[in-house]
Coordinates of C-alpha atoms in Angstrom, one line a residue:
Chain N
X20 CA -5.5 -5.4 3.0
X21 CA -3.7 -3.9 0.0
X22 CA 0.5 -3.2 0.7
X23 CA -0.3 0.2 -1.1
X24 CA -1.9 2.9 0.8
X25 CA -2.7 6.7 -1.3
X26 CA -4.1 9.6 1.4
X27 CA -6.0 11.2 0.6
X28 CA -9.0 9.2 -1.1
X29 CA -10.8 12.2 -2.2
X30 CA -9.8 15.5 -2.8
X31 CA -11.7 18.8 -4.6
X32 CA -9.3 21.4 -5.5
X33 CA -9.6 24.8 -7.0
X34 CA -7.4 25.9 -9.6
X35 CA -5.2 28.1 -7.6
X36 CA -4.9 25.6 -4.9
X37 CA -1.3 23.3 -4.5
X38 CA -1.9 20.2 -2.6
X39 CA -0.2 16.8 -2.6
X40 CA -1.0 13.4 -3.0
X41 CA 0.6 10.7 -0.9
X42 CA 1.3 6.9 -1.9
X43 CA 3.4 4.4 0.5
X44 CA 4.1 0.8 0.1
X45 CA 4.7 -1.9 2.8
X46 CA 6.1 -4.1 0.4
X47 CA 9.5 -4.0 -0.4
X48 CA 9.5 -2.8 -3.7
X49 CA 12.1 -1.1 -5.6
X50 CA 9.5 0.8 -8.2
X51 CA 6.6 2.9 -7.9
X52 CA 4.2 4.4 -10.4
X53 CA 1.3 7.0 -10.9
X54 CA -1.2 6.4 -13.0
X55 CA -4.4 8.6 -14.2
X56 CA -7.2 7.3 -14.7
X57 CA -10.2 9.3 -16.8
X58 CA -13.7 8.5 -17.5
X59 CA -13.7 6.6 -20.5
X60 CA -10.4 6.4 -20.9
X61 CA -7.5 3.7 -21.1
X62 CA -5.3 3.9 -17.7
X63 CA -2.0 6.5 -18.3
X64 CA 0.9 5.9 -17.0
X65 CA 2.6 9.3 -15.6
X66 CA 5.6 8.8 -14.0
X67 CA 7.8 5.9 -12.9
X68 CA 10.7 5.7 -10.0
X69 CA 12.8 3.0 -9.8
X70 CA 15.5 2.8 -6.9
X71 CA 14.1 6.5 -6.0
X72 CA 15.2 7.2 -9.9
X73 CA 12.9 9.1 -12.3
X74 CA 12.6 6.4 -15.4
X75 CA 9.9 7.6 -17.2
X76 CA 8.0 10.6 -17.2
X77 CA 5.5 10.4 -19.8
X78 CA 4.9 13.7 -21.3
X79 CA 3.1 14.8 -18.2
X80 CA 2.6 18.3 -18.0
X81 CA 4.5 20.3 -15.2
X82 CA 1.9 21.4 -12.9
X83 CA 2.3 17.5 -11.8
X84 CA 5.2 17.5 -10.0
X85 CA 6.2 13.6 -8.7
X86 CA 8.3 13.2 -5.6
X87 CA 10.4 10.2 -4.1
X88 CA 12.1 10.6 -1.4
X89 CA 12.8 6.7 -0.8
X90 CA 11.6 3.3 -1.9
X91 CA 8.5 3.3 -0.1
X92 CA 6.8 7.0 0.1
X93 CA 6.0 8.8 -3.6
X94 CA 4.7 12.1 -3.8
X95 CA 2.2 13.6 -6.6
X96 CA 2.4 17.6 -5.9
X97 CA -0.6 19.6 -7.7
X98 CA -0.7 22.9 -8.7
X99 CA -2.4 25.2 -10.9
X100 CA -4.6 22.1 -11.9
X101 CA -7.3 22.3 -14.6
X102 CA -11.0 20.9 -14.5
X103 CA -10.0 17.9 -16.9
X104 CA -7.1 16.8 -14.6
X105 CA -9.8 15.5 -12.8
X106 CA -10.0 12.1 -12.4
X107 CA -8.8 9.2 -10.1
X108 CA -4.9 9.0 -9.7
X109 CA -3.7 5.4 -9.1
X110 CA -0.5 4.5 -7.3
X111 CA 1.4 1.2 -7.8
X112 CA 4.4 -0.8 -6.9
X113 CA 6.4 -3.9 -8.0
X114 CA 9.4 -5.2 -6.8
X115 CA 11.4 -4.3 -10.0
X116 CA 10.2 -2.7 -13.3
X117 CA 9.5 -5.4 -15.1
X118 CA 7.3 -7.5 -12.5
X119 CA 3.6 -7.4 -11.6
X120 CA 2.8 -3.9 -10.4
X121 CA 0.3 -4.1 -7.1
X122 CA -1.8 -0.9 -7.0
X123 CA -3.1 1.5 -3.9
X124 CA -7.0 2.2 -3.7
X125 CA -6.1 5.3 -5.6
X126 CA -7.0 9.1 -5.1
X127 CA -10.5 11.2 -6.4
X128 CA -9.9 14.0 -7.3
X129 CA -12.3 17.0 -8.1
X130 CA -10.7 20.1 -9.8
X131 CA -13.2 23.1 -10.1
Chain I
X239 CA 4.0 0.4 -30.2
X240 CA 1.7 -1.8 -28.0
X241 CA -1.6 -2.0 -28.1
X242 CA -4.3 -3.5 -26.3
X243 CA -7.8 -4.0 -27.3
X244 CA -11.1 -4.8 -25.5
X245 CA -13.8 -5.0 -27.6
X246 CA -16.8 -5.6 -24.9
X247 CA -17.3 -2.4 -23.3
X248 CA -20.1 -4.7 -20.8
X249 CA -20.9 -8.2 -20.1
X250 CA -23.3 -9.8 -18.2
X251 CA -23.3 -13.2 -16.5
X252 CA -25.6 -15.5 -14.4
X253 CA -23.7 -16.2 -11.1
X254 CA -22.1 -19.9 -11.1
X255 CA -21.6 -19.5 -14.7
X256 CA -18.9 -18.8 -16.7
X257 CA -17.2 -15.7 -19.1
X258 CA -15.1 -15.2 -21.0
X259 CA -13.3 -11.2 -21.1
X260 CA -11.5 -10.5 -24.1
X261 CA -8.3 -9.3 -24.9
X262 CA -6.1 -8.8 -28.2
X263 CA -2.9 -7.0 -28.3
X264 CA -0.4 -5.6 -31.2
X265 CA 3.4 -5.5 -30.0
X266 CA 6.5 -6.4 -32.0
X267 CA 8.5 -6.8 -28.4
X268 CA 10.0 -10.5 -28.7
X269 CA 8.9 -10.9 -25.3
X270 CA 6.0 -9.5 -23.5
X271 CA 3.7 -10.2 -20.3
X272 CA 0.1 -9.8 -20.5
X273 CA -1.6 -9.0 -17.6
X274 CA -5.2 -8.6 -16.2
X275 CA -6.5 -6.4 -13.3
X276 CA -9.9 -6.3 -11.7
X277 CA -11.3 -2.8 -10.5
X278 CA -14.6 -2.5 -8.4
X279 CA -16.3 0.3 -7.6
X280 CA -13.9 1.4 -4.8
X281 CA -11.3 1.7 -7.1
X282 CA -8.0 -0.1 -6.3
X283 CA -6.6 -2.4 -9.1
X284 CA -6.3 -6.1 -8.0
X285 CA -4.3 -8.0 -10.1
X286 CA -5.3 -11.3 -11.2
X287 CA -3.3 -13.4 -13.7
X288 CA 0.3 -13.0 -15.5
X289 CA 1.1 -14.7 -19.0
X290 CA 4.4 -14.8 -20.1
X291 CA 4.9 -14.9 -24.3
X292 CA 7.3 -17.9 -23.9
X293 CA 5.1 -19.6 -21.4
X294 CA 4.4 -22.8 -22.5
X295 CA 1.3 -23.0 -20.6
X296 CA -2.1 -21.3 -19.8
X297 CA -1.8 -19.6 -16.9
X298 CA -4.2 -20.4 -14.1
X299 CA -5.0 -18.8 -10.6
X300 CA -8.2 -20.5 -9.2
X301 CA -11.0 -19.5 -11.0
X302 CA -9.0 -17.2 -13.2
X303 CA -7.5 -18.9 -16.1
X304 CA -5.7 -17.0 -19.7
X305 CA -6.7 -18.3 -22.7
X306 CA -3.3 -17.5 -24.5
X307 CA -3.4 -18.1 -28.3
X308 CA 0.0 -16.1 -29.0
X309 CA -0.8 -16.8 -33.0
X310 CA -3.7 -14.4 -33.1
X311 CA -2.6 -12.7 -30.0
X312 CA -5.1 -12.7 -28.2
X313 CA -4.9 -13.7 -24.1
X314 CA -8.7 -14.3 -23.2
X315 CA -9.2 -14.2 -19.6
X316 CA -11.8 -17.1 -18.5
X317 CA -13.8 -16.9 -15.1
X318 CA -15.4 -20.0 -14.1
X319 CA -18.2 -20.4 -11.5
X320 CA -19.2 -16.6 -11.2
X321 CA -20.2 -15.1 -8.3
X322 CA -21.5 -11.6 -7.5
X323 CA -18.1 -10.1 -6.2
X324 CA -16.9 -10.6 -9.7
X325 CA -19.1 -7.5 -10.7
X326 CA -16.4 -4.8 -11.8
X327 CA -14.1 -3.6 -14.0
X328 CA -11.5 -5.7 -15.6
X329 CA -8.6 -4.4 -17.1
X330 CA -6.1 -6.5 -19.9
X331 CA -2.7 -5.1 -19.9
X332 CA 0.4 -5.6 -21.7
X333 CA 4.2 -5.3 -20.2
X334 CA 6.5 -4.7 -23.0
X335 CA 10.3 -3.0 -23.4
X336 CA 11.5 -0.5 -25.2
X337 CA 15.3 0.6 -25.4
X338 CA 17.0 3.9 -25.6
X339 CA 20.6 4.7 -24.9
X340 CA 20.1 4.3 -20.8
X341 CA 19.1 0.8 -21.0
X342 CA 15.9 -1.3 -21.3
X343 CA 12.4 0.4 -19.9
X344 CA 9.2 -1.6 -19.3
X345 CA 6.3 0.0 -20.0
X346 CA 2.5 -1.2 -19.2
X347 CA -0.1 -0.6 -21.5
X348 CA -3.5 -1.2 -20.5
X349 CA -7.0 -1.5 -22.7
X350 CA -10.3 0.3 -21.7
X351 CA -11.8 -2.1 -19.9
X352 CA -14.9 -4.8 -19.6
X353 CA -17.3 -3.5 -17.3
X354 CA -18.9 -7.0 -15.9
X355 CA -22.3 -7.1 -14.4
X356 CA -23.1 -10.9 -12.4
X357 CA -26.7 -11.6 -11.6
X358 CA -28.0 -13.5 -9.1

């Protein structure tokens, strides 16, 4: 059973909605990360948090709005999302920045 | 810059055989890691194998092993004995730095995947 967990595992918005997606990890580690995965398309990396620190935000566009309030819960809050945002949104953990980054089962999501 | 290549978009193998997944990546990091994650169909990334650039040796995790041939940079990941749970998704990726006034940030870079199919 993974150490990452992401609720939900599907979601369909519409574009006026706001919702939130939730990652926690059982694991001890000190950095989290969202990813975005699109058809076709190499894996992006978002946004990272190290220590509950914002390291990296990768030109992500601000109707994503990350969250962290401690080392084991991260928060991806939607809103005013487009029809290509959709796609699946990965979570993942390591213990520091630099080590092997253990993923959740990631979130579907459906913006019409 | 990294970058990471994949250049099989599919590949198909007969269970209990082997194949071979490749990878080649561009970086001018001194030191790197080079990953590789497997996705099925659910979705979640598994990881399966870390090389380090100063590692001396292949890395090797059961049936996974890295063909690391840091010369043409390339980090080849073999899977012997197939079986049918192989059948996904499988992702190279490359850990590098970059620096900027606050410090060192690692970064991980991943290619666009070899979808591979096992048959029975």
């Amino acid at each position: 059973e993974t150490g990452v967990t992401q609720t939900p595992r599907h979601l369909v918005m519409g574009m006026t909605n706001k919702k939130s997606l939730k990652c926690e990890q059982h694991l001890g580690h000190n950095a989290m990360y969202w990813y975005k995965q699109s058809a076709k398309k190499p894996l992006e990396l978002m946004f990272v948090y190290n220590f509950k620190e914002q390291t990296e935000n990768n030109s992500v566009p601000s109707r994503f709005s990350p969250e962290c309030p401690n080392s084991s819960h991260l928060f991806l809050h939607l809103h005013t999302l487009q029809p290509e945002d959709s796609a699946l949104y990965l979570c993942a953990s390591s213990p520091e920045e630099r080590d092997s980054q253990f993923f959740g089962p990631g979130t579907r999501l459906t913006v019409l | 810059a990294q970058k990471i290549t994949q250049t099989q978009p599919g590949m198909f193998v007969q269970e209990k055989e082997a194949v071979t997944l490749d990878c080649t990546y561009d970086t001018s990091d001194p030191s790197y890691g080079l990953f590789w994650y497997k996705q099925p169909s659910s979705g979640e990334m598994i990881f399966l194998i870390y090389q380090g650039s100063y590692d001396q040796q292949n890395a090797t995790e059961g049936r996974y092993s890295l063909n690391f041939q840091k010369a043409r940079k390339s980090a080849n990941l073999v899977i012997s004995a197939s079986q049918l749970g192989d059948s996904a998704m499988y992702f190279c990726a490359m850990r590098g730095i970059s620096w900027d006034s606050g410090g060192s940030n690692y970064k991980l870079t991943f290619g666009k995947g070899t979808l591979l199919t096992v048959n029975p």
